[in-house]
Amino acid sequence: MQIDEVDQRIIALLVADARSSYADIGARVSLSAPAVKRRVDRLRSAGVIRGFTAVVDPAAVGWNTEAFVELFCTGRTTPAQIAVATRRHPEVVGSYTVSGEADALVHLRAADIGHLEQALERLRAEPFVTSTRSMIVLSRLVESPTVVPAPG
């Protein structure tokens, strides 16, 4: 699918505020509200825009502790097995296959250190996990939504 400069601007505006009206976006990109809606519908049907979501501050809901955990797995563990297993844990924010020594990197959020320790123990109990190495986040320095590259 071809994404032109106007599509990129619409996406950037939605990333900044997904609750923006089509009329507000249209005023910013010089299109009518129905024209913006058609473009957004096209971007959604093509899978470019996968959905709209609320961004919640984890600390505001009591999840003040986070960590990145390197998973070391048995030799024949597939990315699909890791994905299925990590989805079972509510503390998992994301899981990724990575290059380097570890087989995967898992991002966890928990209420406190005790909760994090429980989550780690459950993660370590997965049958394919041979060991883990954890890094607790002290502070978040940069956090941004998905950014659309500028055209050109």
Coordinates of N, CA, C and O in Angstrom, one line a residue:
M1 N 0.8 -1.2 0.0 CA 0.0 0.0 0.0 C 0.9 1.2 0.0 O 1.8 1.3 0.7
Q2 N 0.5 2.2 -0.8 CA 1.3 3.5 -0.9 C 0.7 4.4 0.2 O -0.5 4.6 0.3
I3 N 1.7 4.9 1.0 CA 1.3 5.9 2.0 C 1.9 7.2 1.6 O 3.2 7.3 1.5
D4 N 1.1 8.2 1.3 CA 1.6 9.5 0.9 C 1.8 10.4 2.0 O 1.6 10.0 3.2
E5 N 2.3 11.6 1.8 CA 2.6 12.6 2.8 C 1.4 12.9 3.7 O 1.5 13.1 4.9
V6 N 0.2 13.0 3.0 CA -1.0 13.3 3.8 C -1.3 12.2 4.7 O -1.7 12.4 5.9
D7 N -1.2 10.9 4.3 CA -1.4 9.8 5.1 C -0.5 9.8 6.3 O -0.9 9.6 7.5
Q8 N 0.8 10.1 6.1 CA 1.7 10.2 7.2 C 1.4 11.3 8.2 O 1.5 11.1 9.4
R9 N 0.9 12.4 7.7 CA 0.5 13.5 8.6 C -0.7 13.1 9.4 O -0.8 13.3 10.6
I10 N -1.7 12.4 8.8 CA -2.9 11.9 9.5 C -2.5 10.9 10.6 O -2.9 11.0 11.7
I11 N -1.6 10.0 10.2 CA -1.1 9.0 11.2 C -0.4 9.7 12.4 O -0.7 9.4 13.5
A12 N 0.5 10.6 12.1 CA 1.2 11.3 13.1 C 0.2 12.1 14.1 O 0.4 12.1 15.3
L13 N -0.9 12.7 13.5 CA -1.9 13.4 14.3 C -2.6 12.4 15.2 O -2.9 12.6 16.3
L14 N -3.0 11.2 14.6 CA -3.6 10.2 15.4 C -2.8 9.6 16.5 O -3.2 9.3 17.6
V15 N -1.5 9.4 16.2 CA -0.5 9.0 17.2 C -0.5 10.0 18.4 O -0.5 9.6 19.6
A16 N -0.5 11.2 18.1 CA -0.4 12.3 19.1 C -1.7 12.3 19.9 O -1.6 12.6 21.1
D17 N -2.8 12.1 19.3 CA -4.1 12.2 20.0 C -5.1 11.4 19.1 O -5.7 11.9 18.2
A18 N -5.3 10.1 19.5 CA -6.2 9.3 18.8 C -7.7 9.7 18.9 O -8.5 9.2 18.2
R19 N -8.0 10.6 19.8 CA -9.4 11.1 20.0 C -9.7 12.3 19.1 O -10.8 12.8 19.1
S20 N -8.7 12.7 18.3 CA -8.9 13.9 17.4 C -10.1 13.6 16.5 O -10.2 12.4 16.0
S21 N -10.9 14.5 16.2 CA -12.0 14.3 15.3 C -11.5 14.4 13.8 O -10.4 15.0 13.6
Y22 N -12.2 13.8 12.9 CA -11.9 13.9 11.5 C -11.9 15.3 11.0 O -11.0 15.7 10.2
A23 N -12.8 16.1 11.6 CA -12.8 17.6 11.2 C -11.5 18.3 11.7 O -10.9 19.1 10.9
D24 N -11.1 18.0 12.9 CA -9.8 18.6 13.4 C -8.6 18.2 12.6 O -7.8 19.0 12.2
I25 N -8.6 16.9 12.3 CA -7.5 16.4 11.5 C -7.5 17.0 10.1 O -6.5 17.5 9.6
G26 N -8.7 17.1 9.5 CA -8.9 17.6 8.2 C -8.4 19.1 8.1 O -7.8 19.5 7.1
A27 N -8.7 19.8 9.2 CA -8.3 21.2 9.2 C -6.7 21.3 9.2 O -6.2 22.3 8.6
R28 N -6.1 20.3 9.8 CA -4.6 20.4 9.9 C -4.0 19.9 8.6 O -2.8 20.2 8.3
V29 N -4.7 19.0 7.8 CA -4.1 18.5 6.6 C -4.8 19.0 5.3 O -4.5 18.4 4.2
S30 N -5.6 20.0 5.5 CA -6.3 20.6 4.3 C -7.2 19.6 3.6 O -7.3 19.5 2.3
L31 N -8.0 18.8 4.3 CA -9.0 17.9 3.7 C -10.3 18.0 4.5 O -10.3 18.4 5.6
S32 N -11.4 17.6 3.9 CA -12.7 17.6 4.6 C -12.7 16.4 5.5 O -11.9 15.4 5.4
A33 N -13.6 16.5 6.5 CA -13.7 15.4 7.5 C -14.1 14.0 6.7 O -13.4 13.0 7.1
P34 N -15.0 14.0 5.8 CA -15.2 12.7 5.1 C -14.0 12.2 4.3 O -13.8 11.0 4.3
A35 N -13.2 13.1 3.8 CA -12.0 12.6 3.1 C -11.0 12.0 4.1 O -10.3 11.0 3.8
V36 N -10.9 12.6 5.3 CA -10.0 12.1 6.3 C -10.5 10.7 6.7 O -9.8 9.7 6.9
K37 N -11.8 10.6 6.9 CA -12.4 9.3 7.3 C -12.1 8.2 6.3 O -11.8 7.1 6.7
R38 N -12.3 8.5 5.0 CA -12.0 7.6 4.0 C -10.5 7.1 4.1 O -10.2 5.9 3.9
R39 N -9.6 8.1 4.3 CA -8.2 7.7 4.4 C -7.9 6.8 5.6 O -7.2 5.8 5.5
V40 N -8.5 7.2 6.7 CA -8.3 6.4 8.0 C -8.9 5.0 7.8 O -8.3 4.0 8.1
D41 N -10.1 4.9 7.2 CA -10.7 3.6 6.9 C -9.8 2.8 6.0 O -9.6 1.6 6.2
R42 N -9.2 3.4 5.0 CA -8.3 2.7 4.1 C -7.0 2.2 4.8 O -6.6 1.1 4.7
L43 N -6.5 3.1 5.7 CA -5.3 2.7 6.5 C -5.6 1.6 7.5 O -4.8 0.7 7.7
R44 N -6.8 1.6 8.0 CA -7.2 0.5 8.9 C -7.4 -0.8 8.2 O -6.9 -1.8 8.6
S45 N -8.1 -0.7 7.0 CA -8.3 -2.0 6.3 C -7.0 -2.6 5.8 O -6.9 -3.8 5.6
A46 N -6.0 -1.8 5.5 CA -4.7 -2.2 5.0 C -3.8 -2.7 6.2 O -2.8 -3.2 5.9
G47 N -4.3 -2.5 7.4 CA -3.5 -2.9 8.6 C -2.4 -1.9 9.0 O -1.6 -2.2 9.9
V48 N -2.4 -0.8 8.4 CA -1.4 0.3 8.8 C -1.7 0.8 10.1 O -0.9 0.9 11.0
I49 N -3.0 1.1 10.3 CA -3.5 1.5 11.6 C -4.2 0.2 12.2 O -5.2 -0.3 11.6
R50 N -3.7 -0.3 13.3 CA -4.2 -1.5 13.9 C -5.3 -1.3 14.9 O -5.9 -2.2 15.3
G51 N -5.4 -0.1 15.4 CA -6.4 0.2 16.4 C -6.1 1.5 17.1 O -5.2 2.2 16.8
F52 N -7.0 1.8 18.1 CA -6.8 3.0 18.9 C -6.8 2.6 20.3 O -7.6 1.7 20.7
T53 N -6.0 3.3 21.1 CA -5.9 2.8 22.5 C -5.7 3.9 23.5 O -5.3 5.0 23.1
A54 N -6.0 3.7 24.7 CA -5.7 4.6 25.8 C -4.3 4.3 26.3 O -3.9 3.2 26.5
V55 N -3.5 5.4 26.6 CA -2.2 5.2 27.1 C -2.3 5.5 28.6 O -2.6 6.6 29.0
V56 N -2.1 4.5 29.4 CA -2.2 4.6 30.9 C -0.9 4.7 31.6 O 0.0 4.0 31.2
D57 N -0.8 5.6 32.5 CA 0.5 5.7 33.3 C 0.5 4.5 34.3 O -0.4 4.4 35.1
P58 N 1.5 3.6 34.1 CA 1.5 2.4 35.0 C 1.5 2.8 36.5 O 0.9 2.2 37.3
A59 N 2.3 3.9 36.9 CA 2.3 4.3 38.3 C 1.0 4.7 38.8 O 0.6 4.5 40.0
A60 N 0.1 5.3 37.9 CA -1.2 5.8 38.4 C -2.1 4.6 38.7 O -3.0 4.8 39.5
V61 N -1.8 3.4 38.2 CA -2.6 2.3 38.6 C -1.9 1.3 39.5 O -2.2 0.2 39.7
G62 N -0.8 1.8 40.1 CA 0.0 1.1 41.1 C 1.0 0.1 40.6 O 1.6 -0.7 41.4
W63 N 1.4 0.2 39.3 CA 2.4 -0.7 38.8 C 3.7 0.1 38.7 O 4.0 0.7 37.7
N64 N 4.5 0.2 39.8 CA 5.6 1.1 40.0 C 6.9 0.5 39.7 O 7.9 1.2 39.7
T65 N 7.0 -0.8 39.5 CA 8.3 -1.5 39.3 C 8.3 -2.1 37.9 O 7.3 -2.8 37.5
E66 N 9.4 -1.9 37.2 CA 9.5 -2.6 35.9 C 10.9 -3.2 35.7 O 11.9 -2.7 36.4
A67 N 11.0 -4.2 34.9 CA 12.3 -4.8 34.7 C 12.3 -5.3 33.2 O 11.3 -5.6 32.6
F68 N 13.5 -5.5 32.7 CA 13.8 -6.2 31.5 C 14.5 -7.5 31.9 O 15.4 -7.5 32.7
V69 N 14.0 -8.6 31.3 CA 14.5 -9.9 31.7 C 15.0 -10.6 30.5 O 14.2 -10.8 29.5
E70 N 16.2 -11.0 30.5 CA 16.8 -11.9 29.4 C 16.4 -13.3 29.7 O 16.6 -13.8 30.8
L71 N 15.8 -14.0 28.7 CA 15.5 -15.4 28.9 C 16.5 -16.2 28.1 O 16.8 -15.9 26.9
F72 N 16.9 -17.2 28.7 CA 17.8 -18.2 28.1 C 17.0 -19.5 28.0 O 16.5 -20.0 29.1
C73 N 16.9 -20.1 26.8 CA 16.0 -21.2 26.6 C 16.7 -22.4 26.1 O 17.8 -22.4 25.7
T74 N 16.0 -23.6 26.2 CA 16.5 -24.8 25.7 C 16.7 -24.7 24.2 O 16.0 -23.8 23.6
G75 N 17.5 -25.5 23.6 CA 17.9 -25.4 22.3 C 16.8 -25.3 21.2 O 17.0 -24.7 20.2
R76 N 15.7 -26.0 21.4 CA 14.7 -26.0 20.3 C 13.5 -25.2 20.6 O 12.4 -25.4 20.0
T77 N 13.6 -24.2 21.4 CA 12.5 -23.3 21.8 C 12.2 -22.4 20.6 O 13.1 -21.7 20.1
T78 N 11.0 -22.3 20.1 CA 10.6 -21.4 19.0 C 10.1 -20.1 19.5 O 9.6 -20.0 20.6
P79 N 10.2 -19.1 18.7 CA 9.6 -17.8 19.0 C 8.1 -17.9 19.4 O 7.6 -17.3 20.3
A80 N 7.4 -18.8 18.7 CA 6.0 -19.0 19.0 C 5.8 -19.5 20.4 O 4.8 -19.1 21.1
Q81 N 6.6 -20.5 20.8 CA 6.5 -21.0 22.2 C 6.7 -19.9 23.2 O 6.0 -19.8 24.2
I82 N 7.7 -19.0 23.0 CA 8.0 -17.9 23.9 C 6.8 -17.0 23.9 O 6.4 -16.5 25.0
A83 N 6.2 -16.7 22.7 CA 5.1 -15.8 22.7 C 3.9 -16.3 23.4 O 3.3 -15.6 24.2
V84 N 3.6 -17.6 23.2 CA 2.4 -18.2 23.9 C 2.6 -18.1 25.4 O 1.8 -17.8 26.2
A85 N 3.8 -18.5 25.9 CA 4.1 -18.5 27.3 C 4.1 -17.2 27.9 O 3.5 -17.0 29.0
T86 N 4.7 -16.2 27.3 CA 4.8 -14.9 27.9 C 3.4 -14.2 27.9 O 3.1 -13.4 28.8
R87 N 2.5 -14.5 27.0 CA 1.2 -13.9 27.0 C 0.4 -14.4 28.2 O -0.6 -13.7 28.6
R88 N 0.7 -15.5 28.8 CA 0.0 -16.0 30.0 C 0.3 -15.2 31.2 O -0.4 -15.3 32.2
H89 N 1.3 -14.3 31.2 CA 1.7 -13.6 32.4 C 1.2 -12.1 32.3 O 1.6 -11.4 31.4
P90 N 0.3 -11.7 33.2 CA -0.3 -10.4 33.1 C 0.8 -9.3 33.3 O 0.6 -8.1 32.8
E91 N 1.9 -9.6 33.9 CA 2.9 -8.6 34.1 C 3.8 -8.3 32.9 O 4.5 -7.3 32.9
V92 N 3.7 -9.1 31.9 CA 4.5 -9.0 30.7 C 3.9 -7.9 29.8 O 2.7 -7.9 29.4
V93 N 4.7 -6.9 29.6 CA 4.4 -5.7 28.7 C 4.7 -6.0 27.3 O 4.0 -5.6 26.3
G94 N 5.8 -6.7 27.1 CA 6.3 -7.1 25.7 C 7.3 -8.2 25.8 O 8.0 -8.4 26.8
S95 N 7.4 -9.0 24.8 CA 8.5 -10.0 24.7 C 9.0 -10.0 23.3 O 8.2 -9.8 22.3
Y96 N 10.3 -10.2 23.1 CA 11.0 -10.0 21.9 C 12.1 -11.1 21.7 O 12.8 -11.4 22.7
T97 N 12.3 -11.6 20.5 CA 13.4 -12.4 20.3 C 14.6 -11.4 20.0 O 14.3 -10.3 19.4
V98 N 15.8 -11.7 20.4 CA 16.9 -10.8 20.3 C 18.1 -11.5 19.8 O 18.2 -12.7 19.8
S99 N 19.1 -10.7 19.3 CA 20.4 -11.2 19.0 C 21.2 -11.2 20.3 O 20.9 -10.5 21.2
G100 N 22.4 -11.9 20.2 CA 23.2 -11.9 21.4 C 23.1 -13.2 22.2 O 22.6 -14.2 21.6
E101 N 23.5 -13.2 23.4 CA 23.5 -14.4 24.2 C 22.1 -14.9 24.6 O 21.8 -16.1 24.5
A102 N 21.2 -14.0 25.0 CA 19.9 -14.4 25.4 C 19.1 -14.8 24.2 O 19.3 -14.3 23.0
D103 N 18.0 -15.6 24.4 CA 17.1 -16.0 23.3 C 16.0 -15.0 23.2 O 15.4 -14.8 22.1
A104 N 15.6 -14.3 24.3 CA 14.5 -13.4 24.3 C 14.7 -12.4 25.4 O 15.4 -12.6 26.3
L105 N 14.0 -11.2 25.2 CA 14.0 -10.2 26.2 C 12.5 -9.9 26.5 O 11.7 -9.8 25.6
V106 N 12.2 -9.9 27.8 CA 10.8 -9.7 28.3 C 10.8 -8.5 29.1 O 11.6 -8.3 30.0
H107 N 9.8 -7.6 28.9 CA 9.6 -6.4 29.6 C 8.4 -6.7 30.6 O 7.3 -7.0 30.2
L108 N 8.7 -6.5 31.9 CA 7.7 -6.8 32.9 C 7.4 -5.5 33.7 O 8.3 -4.7 33.9
R109 N 6.1 -5.4 34.1 CA 5.7 -4.3 35.1 C 5.0 -5.0 36.2 O 4.2 -5.9 36.0
A110 N 5.3 -4.5 37.4 CA 4.7 -5.0 38.6 C 4.4 -3.9 39.7 O 4.9 -2.8 39.5
A111 N 3.6 -4.3 40.7 CA 3.3 -3.3 41.7 C 4.5 -2.9 42.6 O 4.7 -1.8 42.9
D112 N 5.3 -3.9 42.9 CA 6.5 -3.7 43.8 C 7.5 -4.8 43.5 O 7.3 -5.7 42.7
I113 N 8.6 -4.8 44.3 CA 9.6 -5.8 44.1 C 9.1 -7.2 44.4 O 9.4 -8.2 43.7
G114 N 8.3 -7.4 45.5 CA 7.7 -8.7 45.8 C 6.9 -9.2 44.6 O 7.0 -10.4 44.3
H115 N 6.0 -8.4 44.1 CA 5.2 -8.8 42.9 C 6.1 -9.1 41.7 O 5.9 -10.1 41.0
L116 N 7.2 -8.3 41.5 CA 8.1 -8.6 40.4 C 8.8 -10.0 40.6 O 8.9 -10.8 39.7
E117 N 9.1 -10.3 41.9 CA 9.8 -11.5 42.2 C 8.8 -12.7 41.9 O 9.2 -13.7 41.3
Q118 N 7.6 -12.6 42.2 CA 6.6 -13.6 41.9 C 6.4 -13.8 40.4 O 6.4 -14.9 40.0
A119 N 6.4 -12.7 39.7 CA 6.3 -12.8 38.2 C 7.5 -13.5 37.6 O 7.4 -14.3 36.7
L120 N 8.7 -13.1 38.1 CA 9.9 -13.8 37.6 C 9.9 -15.3 37.9 O 10.3 -16.1 37.1
E121 N 9.4 -15.6 39.1 CA 9.4 -17.1 39.5 C 8.5 -17.8 38.5 O 8.8 -18.9 38.1
R122 N 7.3 -17.2 38.2 CA 6.4 -17.9 37.3 C 7.0 -18.0 35.9 O 6.8 -19.0 35.2
L123 N 7.7 -16.9 35.5 CA 8.3 -16.9 34.2 C 9.4 -18.0 34.1 O 9.5 -18.8 33.1
R124 N 10.2 -18.1 35.2 CA 11.3 -19.1 35.3 C 10.7 -20.5 35.3 O 11.5 -21.5 34.9
A125 N 9.5 -20.7 35.7 CA 8.9 -22.0 35.7 C 8.4 -22.5 34.4 O 8.1 -23.7 34.3
E126 N 8.5 -21.7 33.4 CA 8.1 -22.2 32.0 C 9.1 -23.3 31.7 O 10.3 -23.2 31.9
P127 N 8.6 -24.4 31.1 CA 9.5 -25.6 30.9 C 10.7 -25.4 30.0 O 11.7 -26.1 30.1
F128 N 10.7 -24.4 29.1 CA 11.8 -24.2 28.2 C 12.8 -23.2 28.7 O 13.9 -23.0 28.1
V129 N 12.5 -22.5 29.8 CA 13.5 -21.5 30.4 C 14.5 -22.2 31.2 O 14.2 -22.9 32.2
T130 N 15.8 -22.0 30.8 CA 16.9 -22.6 31.5 C 17.5 -21.6 32.6 O 17.9 -22.0 33.6
S131 N 17.5 -20.3 32.2 CA 17.9 -19.3 33.2 C 17.4 -17.9 32.7 O 17.0 -17.7 31.6
T132 N 17.6 -16.9 33.6 CA 17.2 -15.6 33.3 C 18.2 -14.6 33.9 O 19.0 -15.0 34.7
R133 N 18.2 -13.4 33.3 CA 19.1 -12.3 33.9 C 18.2 -11.1 33.8 O 17.7 -10.7 32.8
S134 N 18.1 -10.5 35.0 CA 17.1 -9.3 35.1 C 17.8 -8.0 35.3 O 18.9 -7.9 36.0
M135 N 17.2 -7.0 34.8 CA 17.6 -5.6 35.0 C 16.4 -4.8 35.4 O 15.4 -4.7 34.6
I136 N 16.5 -4.2 36.6 CA 15.3 -3.4 37.1 C 15.5 -2.0 36.6 O 16.6 -1.4 36.6
V137 N 14.4 -1.4 36.1 CA 14.4 -0.1 35.6 C 14.4 0.9 36.7 O 13.6 0.8 37.6
L138 N 15.4 1.8 36.7 CA 15.5 2.8 37.8 C 14.6 4.1 37.4 O 13.9 4.6 38.2
S139 N 14.8 4.5 36.2 CA 13.9 5.6 35.7 C 13.8 5.5 34.2 O 14.7 5.0 33.5
R140 N 12.7 6.0 33.7 CA 12.4 6.0 32.2 C 12.9 7.4 31.7 O 12.5 8.4 32.2
L141 N 13.8 7.3 30.8 CA 14.4 8.6 30.2 C 13.6 9.1 29.0 O 13.4 10.2 28.8
V142 N 13.3 8.1 28.1 CA 12.5 8.5 26.9 C 11.5 7.4 26.7 O 11.7 6.2 26.8
E143 N 10.3 7.9 26.4 CA 9.2 7.0 26.1 C 8.3 7.7 25.1 O 7.8 8.8 25.4
S144 N 8.1 7.1 24.0 CA 7.3 7.8 23.0 C 6.4 6.8 22.2 O 6.8 5.6 22.1
P145 N 5.3 7.3 21.7 CA 4.5 6.4 20.9 C 5.2 6.1 19.5 O 6.2 6.7 19.2
T146 N 4.6 5.2 18.8 CA 5.2 4.9 17.5 C 5.2 6.2 16.7 O 4.2 6.9 16.6
V147 N 6.3 6.4 16.1 CA 6.5 7.7 15.3 C 6.6 7.3 13.8 O 7.2 6.4 13.4
V148 N 5.9 8.1 13.0 CA 5.9 7.9 11.6 C 7.1 8.8 11.0 O 7.2 10.0 11.3
P149 N 8.0 8.2 10.3 CA 9.1 9.0 9.7 C 8.6 10.1 8.8 O 7.6 9.9 8.1
A150 N 9.3 11.2 8.8 CA 8.9 12.3 8.0 C 9.1 11.9 6.5 O 10.1 11.2 6.2
P151 N 8.3 12.4 5.6 CA 8.5 12.0 4.2 C 9.8 12.6 3.7 O 10.3 13.6 4.1
G152 N 10.3 11.9 2.7 CA 11.3 12.4 1.9 C 12.7 12.0 2.2 O 13.7 12.4 1.9

